[in-house]
């Protein structure tokens, strides 16, 4: 059974009833297929109606869903011959950011992204996708390598934000994020970024200052989490839903504001219900964006990227 969010409780109850009826049908001679079909149609309709009118706070919950595909899933499905590259050559290896060489649609690329992990051990290993300075310095190193060899850069963003711990500050967290953002703007190769879950603060923008920024339909992108914003404005995280509404964190809002360039539709009920379909849709969108940028010169690519961000706001 899938993991249900709080606002999906009516759907969870209905799906549980359907599962009980299916078990009953298997264990007895009762013919209840018509009733199962009726309830399944009702469940599908409820799922479609629920996801057609999600609030910004509900979209935030969907973006954080533990069953959504992670970087490793995207790499395994759409990146051929992936060769991971580790270390920042200054301090060490940060596994919150994973990067390496590979091919997307036959085109050689540099892939960089946040990995949150999908169980307790991997989440601790990857620090829940919250990078330290060495993670962003690794990203800078890989972007420079891509620029040197004329390889497009593809980044996948999924982080609540950069790691806020004391050791990260001691090693220059703000400077590392700024350098990574600057490097994005300096590149003379095409860069495509995709927000696949949470795009949180400088931790996201450090590898998302791209020529084309895509967002999955139910992902979110903001300078601070709704809970953080609510704590500052109202001194309580209980106002997170109000903060999410005011901050305009959704893909639809950000497309209207010109912050992102394209929304990639998710399967009905979110990427967590059909990861393979969501991954395939994003892979196709990335390939199309890279095709459009391929004909541009290096100077034109860099100028377009700089103009894009100077025009925001």
CSV table of N, CA and C in Angstrom, one decimal, residues 133 136-137 140 143-144 162 172-186 202-203 205-207 209:
chain,number,residue,atom,x,y,z
A,133,UNK,N,29.7,22.9,2.6
A,133,UNK,CA,30.5,23.6,1.6
A,133,UNK,C,31.3,22.7,0.7
A,136,UNK,N,29.2,21.9,-2.4
A,136,UNK,CA,29.1,23.0,-3.4
A,136,UNK,C,30.4,23.2,-4.1
A,137,UNK,N,31.5,23.0,-3.4
A,137,UNK,CA,32.8,23.1,-4.1
A,137,UNK,C,33.1,21.9,-5.0
A,140,UNK,N,31.2,23.0,-8.1
A,140,UNK,CA,32.0,23.9,-8.9
A,140,UNK,C,33.1,23.2,-9.7
A,143,UNK,N,31.4,21.4,-12.6
A,143,UNK,CA,31.0,22.4,-13.7
A,143,UNK,C,32.1,22.9,-14.5
A,144,UNK,N,33.2,23.2,-13.8
A,144,UNK,CA,34.4,23.7,-14.5
A,144,UNK,C,35.0,22.6,-15.5
A,162,UNK,N,20.7,24.2,2.2
A,162,UNK,CA,22.0,23.8,2.6
A,162,UNK,C,22.1,23.5,4.1
A,172,UNK,N,32.8,27.8,5.6
A,172,UNK,CA,32.5,28.8,4.6
A,172,UNK,C,31.3,28.5,3.7
A,173,UNK,N,30.1,28.1,4.4
A,173,UNK,CA,29.0,27.7,3.7
A,173,UNK,C,28.5,28.8,2.7
A,174,UNK,N,28.3,30.0,3.2
A,174,UNK,CA,27.8,31.1,2.3
A,174,UNK,C,28.7,31.4,1.1
A,175,UNK,N,30.0,31.4,1.4
A,175,UNK,CA,30.9,31.6,0.3
A,175,UNK,C,30.9,30.5,-0.8
A,176,UNK,N,30.7,29.2,-0.3
A,176,UNK,CA,30.7,28.1,-1.2
A,176,UNK,C,29.4,28.2,-2.1
A,177,UNK,N,28.3,28.5,-1.5
A,177,UNK,CA,27.1,28.7,-2.3
A,177,UNK,C,27.2,29.8,-3.3
A,178,UNK,N,27.8,30.9,-2.9
A,178,UNK,CA,27.9,32.0,-3.8
A,178,UNK,C,28.8,31.7,-5.0
A,179,UNK,N,29.9,30.9,-4.7
A,179,UNK,CA,30.9,30.5,-5.7
A,179,UNK,C,30.2,29.6,-6.7
A,180,UNK,N,29.4,28.7,-6.2
A,180,UNK,CA,28.7,27.7,-7.0
A,180,UNK,C,27.7,28.5,-7.9
A,181,UNK,N,26.9,29.4,-7.4
A,181,UNK,CA,26.0,30.2,-8.2
A,181,UNK,C,26.7,31.0,-9.2
A,182,UNK,N,27.8,31.6,-8.9
A,182,UNK,CA,28.7,32.3,-9.8
A,182,UNK,C,29.2,31.4,-10.9
A,183,UNK,N,29.6,30.2,-10.6
A,183,UNK,CA,30.1,29.3,-11.6
A,183,UNK,C,29.0,28.9,-12.6
A,184,UNK,N,27.7,28.8,-12.1
A,184,UNK,CA,26.6,28.5,-13.0
A,184,UNK,C,26.5,29.6,-14.1
A,185,UNK,N,26.7,30.9,-13.6
A,185,UNK,CA,26.5,32.0,-14.5
A,185,UNK,C,27.7,32.2,-15.5
A,186,UNK,N,28.8,31.6,-15.1
A,186,UNK,CA,30.0,31.7,-16.0
A,186,UNK,C,30.1,30.7,-17.1
A,202,UNK,N,19.3,28.9,-0.8
A,202,UNK,CA,20.5,28.9,-1.5
A,202,UNK,C,21.0,27.5,-1.8
A,203,UNK,N,20.6,26.5,-1.0
A,203,UNK,CA,21.0,25.2,-1.2
A,203,UNK,C,20.6,24.7,-2.6
A,205,UNK,N,19.5,27.1,-5.3
A,205,UNK,CA,19.9,28.0,-6.4
A,205,UNK,C,21.3,27.8,-6.7
A,206,UNK,N,22.1,27.3,-5.8
A,206,UNK,CA,23.6,27.1,-6.0
A,206,UNK,C,23.9,26.2,-7.2
A,207,UNK,N,22.9,25.3,-7.5
A,207,UNK,CA,23.1,24.4,-8.7
A,207,UNK,C,21.9,24.5,-9.7
A,209,UNK,N,21.0,27.7,-11.2
A,209,UNK,CA,21.0,29.0,-12.0
A,209,UNK,C,21.3,28.6,-13.4
